[in-house]
Amino acid sequence: EAGVAQSPRYKIIEKRQSVAFWCNPISGHATLYWYQQILGQGPKLLIQFQNNGVVDDSQLPKDRFSAERLKGVDSTLKIQPAKLEDSAVYLCASSSRGAGANYNEQFFGPGTRLTVL
Amino acid sequence: GDSVTQMEGPVTLSEEAFLTINCTYTATGYPSLFWYVQYPGEGLQLLLKATKADDKGSNKGFEATYRKETTSFHLEKGSVQVSDSAVYFCALSDPVSGGYNKLIFGAGTRLAVHP
């Protein structure tokens, strides 16, 4: 079974530029997550989709970050304009479902390392 | 809010040494607890989990016991190998305050095992 795919793996941009990351979850997984992992810190959830609807975007900086999952499959995370503090690894994860009292395992992609100069 | 605190690294050990990585948590409800591992150049992988108090999660020789009285979930391994070198993350999922399968991670502990 193919895992979570992400591209690109690395991206270097200058501040105030725009950037987009792509994620393709495991086939059949209804729930998709985007995390930001700053160097030396644990991953922090930015946004969670259930199918193509947003269920949690409380920690997404909405003035510059946006994400979509139009057909309930793959997803794009965009930053516009980028700031120096956005330098981080952006992780995508998916799970077969996301609601309910029992935790459902999340499977992570390899991440995209963003450097903002 | 909910949080996870784990010991700072790096932890440097010789092969076959005993490993302990401490993890404590704060949660509103009754969370599930996890250890994730991140090998160099790879994504996060679930190492083990425990869903209620006194449960012991185990995998690949690693163990952790869910201790509600001390709000801890320490990771242990009796004999580490060079291939265990990685970053280890403690995490929780609290359906009461977090909902929707949300994971909250600690800062991670880097383990380096040398021959």
mmCIF file of C-alpha atoms in Angstrom:
data_model
loop_
_atom_site.group_PDB
_atom_site.id
_atom_site.type_symbol
_atom_site.label_atom_id
_atom_site.label_comp_id
_atom_site.label_asym_id
_atom_site.label_seq_id
_atom_site.Cartn_x
_atom_site.Cartn_y
_atom_site.Cartn_z
ATOM 1 C CA GLU A 1 0.000 0.000 0.000
ATOM 2 C CA ALA A 2 1.418 3.370 -0.995
ATOM 3 C CA GLY A 3 2.058 5.820 1.811
ATOM 4 C CA VAL A 4 1.347 9.522 2.049
ATOM 5 C CA ALA A 5 3.066 11.392 -0.769
ATOM 6 C CA GLN A 6 4.295 14.966 -0.538
ATOM 7 C CA SER A 7 6.018 17.311 -2.948
ATOM 8 C CA PRO A 8 8.300 19.049 -3.234
ATOM 9 C CA ARG A 9 10.667 17.621 -0.631
ATOM 10 C CA TYR A 10 12.652 20.845 -0.363
ATOM 11 C CA LYS A 11 11.894 24.461 -1.204
ATOM 12 C CA ILE A 12 13.930 27.627 -0.780
ATOM 13 C CA ILE A 13 12.249 31.003 -1.291
ATOM 14 C CA GLU A 14 12.775 34.600 -0.321
ATOM 15 C CA LYS A 15 10.524 36.372 2.146
ATOM 16 C CA ARG A 16 7.348 37.834 0.699
ATOM 17 C CA GLN A 17 7.275 35.174 -2.039
ATOM 18 C CA SER A 18 4.536 32.574 -2.340
ATOM 19 C CA VAL A 19 4.873 28.822 -2.054
ATOM 20 C CA ALA A 20 2.583 25.801 -2.335
ATOM 21 C CA PHE A 21 2.899 22.264 -1.044
ATOM 22 C CA TRP A 22 1.024 19.230 -2.292
ATOM 23 C CA CYS A 23 -0.110 16.121 -0.445
ATOM 24 C CA ASN A 24 -1.701 12.895 -1.646
ATOM 25 C CA PRO A 25 -3.023 10.798 1.264
ATOM 26 C CA ILE A 26 -3.318 7.048 1.505
ATOM 27 C CA SER A 27 -6.088 5.823 -0.767
ATOM 28 C CA GLY A 28 -9.431 5.742 0.991
ATOM 29 C CA HIS A 29 -8.385 7.874 3.950
ATOM 30 C CA ALA A 30 -11.100 10.394 4.703
ATOM 31 C CA THR A 31 -9.117 12.610 7.048
ATOM 32 C CA LEU A 32 -6.110 14.703 6.082
ATOM 33 C CA TYR A 33 -3.901 16.814 8.343
ATOM 34 C CA TRP A 34 -1.255 19.476 7.763
ATOM 35 C CA TYR A 35 1.346 20.008 10.494
ATOM 36 C CA GLN A 36 4.124 22.570 10.865
ATOM 37 C CA GLN A 37 7.327 21.340 12.507
ATOM 38 C CA ILE A 38 9.759 24.108 13.417
ATOM 39 C CA LEU A 39 13.336 23.007 14.104
ATOM 40 C CA GLY A 40 13.669 21.734 17.650
ATOM 41 C CA GLN A 41 9.904 21.533 18.230
ATOM 42 C CA GLY A 42 7.228 18.915 17.832
ATOM 43 C CA PRO A 43 4.719 19.053 14.974
ATOM 44 C CA LYS A 44 1.842 21.479 15.419
ATOM 45 C CA LEU A 45 -1.491 20.916 13.691
ATOM 46 C CA LEU A 46 -2.350 23.658 11.210
ATOM 47 C CA ILE A 47 -5.517 22.287 9.627
ATOM 48 C CA GLN A 48 -7.570 19.095 9.515
ATOM 49 C CA PHE A 49 -9.950 18.054 6.746
ATOM 50 C CA GLN A 50 -12.672 15.440 6.934
ATOM 51 C CA ASN A 51 -13.293 14.551 3.280
ATOM 52 C CA ASN A 52 -13.302 18.028 1.701
ATOM 53 C CA GLY A 53 -14.573 19.934 4.739
ATOM 54 C CA VAL A 54 -12.455 21.710 7.369
ATOM 55 C CA VAL A 55 -12.969 20.395 10.921
ATOM 56 C CA ASP A 56 -10.143 22.275 12.677
ATOM 57 C CA ASP A 57 -8.128 25.259 11.468
ATOM 58 C CA SER A 58 -7.784 27.014 14.798
ATOM 59 C CA GLN A 59 -3.985 27.260 14.563
ATOM 60 C CA LEU A 60 -3.761 28.201 10.890
ATOM 61 C CA PRO A 61 -2.477 31.792 10.367
ATOM 62 C CA LYS A 62 -5.274 32.655 8.006
ATOM 63 C CA ASP A 63 -3.829 35.999 6.958
ATOM 64 C CA ARG A 64 -1.109 34.193 5.005
ATOM 65 C CA PHE A 65 -1.833 30.461 5.007
ATOM 66 C CA SER A 66 -4.567 28.719 3.047
ATOM 67 C CA ALA A 67 -5.368 25.098 2.311
ATOM 68 C CA GLU A 68 -7.848 23.240 0.210
ATOM 69 C CA ARG A 69 -8.942 19.699 -0.474
ATOM 70 C CA LEU A 70 -11.355 20.156 -3.322
ATOM 71 C CA LYS A 71 -12.319 16.581 -4.198
ATOM 72 C CA GLY A 72 -11.709 15.033 -0.814
ATOM 73 C CA VAL A 73 -8.493 13.397 -1.960
ATOM 74 C CA ASP A 74 -5.274 15.369 -2.397
ATOM 75 C CA SER A 75 -4.624 18.720 -0.775
ATOM 76 C CA THR A 76 -2.610 21.888 -1.270
ATOM 77 C CA LEU A 77 -1.217 24.165 1.446
ATOM 78 C CA LYS A 78 -0.210 27.665 0.371
ATOM 79 C CA ILE A 79 1.736 30.443 2.067
ATOM 80 C CA GLN A 80 1.404 33.954 0.673
ATOM 81 C CA PRO A 81 3.461 35.980 1.479
ATOM 82 C CA ALA A 82 6.081 33.947 3.315
ATOM 83 C CA LYS A 83 7.915 35.231 6.379
ATOM 84 C CA LEU A 84 11.246 34.164 7.828
ATOM 85 C CA GLU A 85 9.482 32.430 10.724
ATOM 86 C CA ASP A 86 7.667 30.125 8.280
ATOM 87 C CA SER A 87 10.899 28.164 7.797
ATOM 88 C CA ALA A 88 9.926 24.675 8.932
ATOM 89 C CA VAL A 89 9.062 21.173 7.776
ATOM 90 C CA TYR A 90 5.459 20.868 6.629
ATOM 91 C CA LEU A 91 4.066 17.420 7.284
ATOM 92 C CA CYS A 92 0.973 15.886 5.796
ATOM 93 C CA ALA A 93 -0.793 12.966 7.450
ATOM 94 C CA SER A 94 -3.926 10.966 6.820
ATOM 95 C CA SER A 95 -6.185 8.597 8.720
ATOM 96 C CA SER A 96 -9.117 6.467 7.735
ATOM 97 C CA ARG A 97 -11.441 8.533 9.904
ATOM 98 C CA GLY A 98 -11.049 11.375 12.341
ATOM 99 C CA ALA A 99 -14.084 11.627 14.558
ATOM 100 C CA GLY A 100 -15.222 9.647 17.551
ATOM 101 C CA ALA A 101 -13.821 8.764 20.924
ATOM 102 C CA ASN A 102 -11.292 6.206 19.731
ATOM 103 C CA TYR A 103 -8.063 7.446 18.245
ATOM 104 C CA ASN A 104 -7.492 6.503 14.631
ATOM 105 C CA GLU A 105 -3.837 6.149 13.600
ATOM 106 C CA GLN A 106 -2.373 8.931 11.515
ATOM 107 C CA PHE A 107 0.151 8.041 8.812
ATOM 108 C CA PHE A 108 2.706 10.711 7.944
ATOM 109 C CA GLY A 109 4.391 11.695 4.727
ATOM 110 C CA PRO A 110 8.112 12.538 4.515
ATOM 111 C CA GLY A 111 7.460 16.272 4.726
ATOM 112 C CA THR A 112 8.494 19.357 2.769
ATOM 113 C CA ARG A 113 11.388 21.365 4.192
ATOM 114 C CA LEU A 114 10.829 25.079 3.572
ATOM 115 C CA THR A 115 13.609 27.621 3.959
ATOM 116 C CA VAL A 116 12.659 31.299 3.791
ATOM 117 C CA LEU A 117 15.596 33.651 3.205
ATOM 118 C CA GLY B 1 -4.782 23.433 27.453
ATOM 119 C CA ASP B 2 -3.375 19.987 26.867
ATOM 120 C CA SER B 3 0.398 19.655 26.623
ATOM 121 C CA VAL B 4 3.248 17.151 26.504
ATOM 122 C CA THR B 5 6.672 17.602 28.075
ATOM 123 C CA GLN B 6 9.558 15.303 27.289
ATOM 124 C CA MET B 7 13.183 15.260 28.320
ATOM 125 C CA GLU B 8 15.588 17.308 26.292
ATOM 126 C CA GLY B 9 18.158 15.643 24.141
ATOM 127 C CA PRO B 10 20.337 14.639 22.708
ATOM 128 C CA VAL B 11 20.601 11.355 24.514
ATOM 129 C CA THR B 12 23.833 9.586 23.624
ATOM 130 C CA LEU B 13 24.254 5.905 24.481
ATOM 131 C CA SER B 14 26.500 3.016 23.679
ATOM 132 C CA GLU B 15 25.044 0.011 21.913
ATOM 133 C CA GLU B 16 23.266 -2.415 24.289
ATOM 134 C CA ALA B 17 22.733 0.297 26.929
ATOM 135 C CA PHE B 18 19.374 0.789 28.664
ATOM 136 C CA LEU B 19 17.219 3.625 27.375
ATOM 137 C CA THR B 20 14.689 5.787 29.189
ATOM 138 C CA ILE B 21 13.094 8.870 27.663
ATOM 139 C CA ASN B 22 10.796 10.665 30.067
ATOM 140 C CA CYS B 23 7.410 12.023 29.033
ATOM 141 C CA THR B 24 4.732 13.710 31.140
ATOM 142 C CA TYR B 25 1.435 15.177 30.031
ATOM 143 C CA THR B 26 -1.358 17.527 30.996
ATOM 144 C CA ALA B 27 -4.835 16.773 29.706
ATOM 145 C CA THR B 28 -8.434 17.743 30.388
ATOM 146 C CA GLY B 29 -9.939 14.353 29.713
ATOM 147 C CA TYR B 30 -8.606 10.831 29.446
ATOM 148 C CA PRO B 31 -6.201 10.915 26.553
ATOM 149 C CA SER B 32 -4.628 8.216 24.479
ATOM 150 C CA LEU B 33 -0.831 8.358 24.568
ATOM 151 C CA PHE B 34 1.684 7.639 21.842
ATOM 152 C CA TRP B 35 5.327 7.445 20.973
ATOM 153 C CA TYR B 36 6.269 8.362 17.409
ATOM 154 C CA VAL B 37 9.733 7.897 15.905
ATOM 155 C CA GLN B 38 11.340 9.889 13.096
ATOM 156 C CA TYR B 39 14.325 8.269 11.414
ATOM 157 C CA PRO B 40 16.652 10.514 9.388
ATOM 158 C CA GLY B 41 15.042 11.552 6.117
ATOM 159 C CA GLU B 42 11.770 9.764 6.860
ATOM 160 C CA GLY B 43 8.308 10.674 8.064
ATOM 161 C CA LEU B 44 6.955 10.123 11.551
ATOM 162 C CA GLN B 45 6.003 6.538 12.366
ATOM 163 C CA LEU B 46 3.849 5.319 15.203
ATOM 164 C CA LEU B 47 6.050 3.279 17.535
ATOM 165 C CA LEU B 48 3.552 2.329 20.243
ATOM 166 C CA LYS B 49 0.403 3.509 21.963
ATOM 167 C CA ALA B 50 -1.715 3.095 25.093
ATOM 168 C CA THR B 51 -5.337 4.102 25.323
ATOM 169 C CA LYS B 52 -6.132 3.844 29.038
ATOM 170 C CA ALA B 53 -4.491 3.920 32.447
ATOM 171 C CA ASP B 54 -2.096 1.039 33.243
ATOM 172 C CA ASP B 55 -1.985 -0.076 29.612
ATOM 173 C CA LYS B 56 1.476 -0.975 28.356
ATOM 174 C CA GLY B 57 2.327 -0.298 24.738
ATOM 175 C CA SER B 58 5.178 -2.244 23.175
ATOM 176 C CA ASN B 59 6.862 -2.621 19.805
ATOM 177 C CA LYS B 60 10.357 -3.480 18.509
ATOM 178 C CA GLY B 61 11.640 -3.959 22.067
ATOM 179 C CA PHE B 62 10.368 -0.547 23.206
ATOM 180 C CA GLU B 63 7.817 -0.270 26.012
ATOM 181 C CA ALA B 64 5.858 2.478 27.728
ATOM 182 C CA THR B 65 3.239 2.266 30.491
ATOM 183 C CA TYR B 66 0.362 4.742 30.852
ATOM 184 C CA ARG B 67 0.615 6.025 34.445
ATOM 185 C CA LYS B 68 -2.404 8.169 35.288
ATOM 186 C CA GLU B 69 -1.286 8.865 38.869
ATOM 187 C CA THR B 70 1.965 10.439 37.698
ATOM 188 C CA THR B 71 0.630 11.592 34.286
ATOM 189 C CA SER B 72 3.598 9.920 32.633
ATOM 190 C CA PHE B 73 4.359 7.699 29.656
ATOM 191 C CA HIS B 74 8.097 7.040 29.759
ATOM 192 C CA LEU B 75 9.715 5.171 26.864
ATOM 193 C CA GLU B 76 12.126 2.334 27.701
ATOM 194 C CA LYS B 77 14.246 -0.202 25.890
ATOM 195 C CA GLY B 78 16.489 -2.736 27.516
ATOM 196 C CA SER B 79 19.242 -2.814 24.892
ATOM 197 C CA VAL B 80 19.508 -0.162 22.214
ATOM 198 C CA GLN B 81 21.046 -0.642 18.787
ATOM 199 C CA VAL B 82 22.711 1.794 16.413
ATOM 200 C CA SER B 83 19.625 1.493 14.199
ATOM 201 C CA ASP B 84 17.507 3.022 17.000
ATOM 202 C CA SER B 85 19.181 6.379 16.433
ATOM 203 C CA ALA B 86 16.306 8.743 15.647
ATOM 204 C CA VAL B 87 14.120 11.467 17.123
ATOM 205 C CA TYR B 88 11.373 10.241 19.450
ATOM 206 C CA PHE B 89 8.161 12.190 20.025
ATOM 207 C CA CYS B 90 5.674 11.678 22.815
ATOM 208 C CA ALA B 91 2.116 12.684 21.897
ATOM 209 C CA LEU B 92 -1.452 12.615 23.154
ATOM 210 C CA SER B 93 -4.927 12.670 21.708
ATOM 211 C CA ASP B 94 -7.653 13.934 24.013
ATOM 212 C CA PRO B 95 -11.186 13.414 22.713
ATOM 213 C CA VAL B 96 -12.597 15.705 25.406
ATOM 214 C CA SER B 97 -10.619 18.866 24.740
ATOM 215 C CA GLY B 98 -8.957 18.084 21.423
ATOM 216 C CA GLY B 99 -11.599 16.163 19.591
ATOM 217 C CA TYR B 100 -11.463 14.986 16.026
ATOM 218 C CA ASN B 101 -8.381 12.804 16.430
ATOM 219 C CA LYS B 102 -6.065 15.773 17.099
ATOM 220 C CA LEU B 103 -2.483 14.963 18.152
ATOM 221 C CA ILE B 104 -0.456 17.159 20.504
ATOM 222 C CA PHE B 105 3.277 16.486 20.401
ATOM 223 C CA GLY B 106 6.180 17.044 22.728
ATOM 224 C CA ALA B 107 9.318 18.747 21.438
ATOM 225 C CA GLY B 108 11.078 15.488 20.618
ATOM 226 C CA THR B 109 14.194 13.795 22.000
ATOM 227 C CA ARG B 110 17.080 12.938 19.744
ATOM 228 C CA LEU B 111 18.738 9.593 20.476
ATOM 229 C CA ALA B 112 22.206 8.805 19.176
ATOM 230 C CA VAL B 113 23.533 5.272 19.685
ATOM 231 C CA HIS B 114 27.171 4.582 18.915
ATOM 232 C CA PRO B 115 28.908 1.205 18.528
#
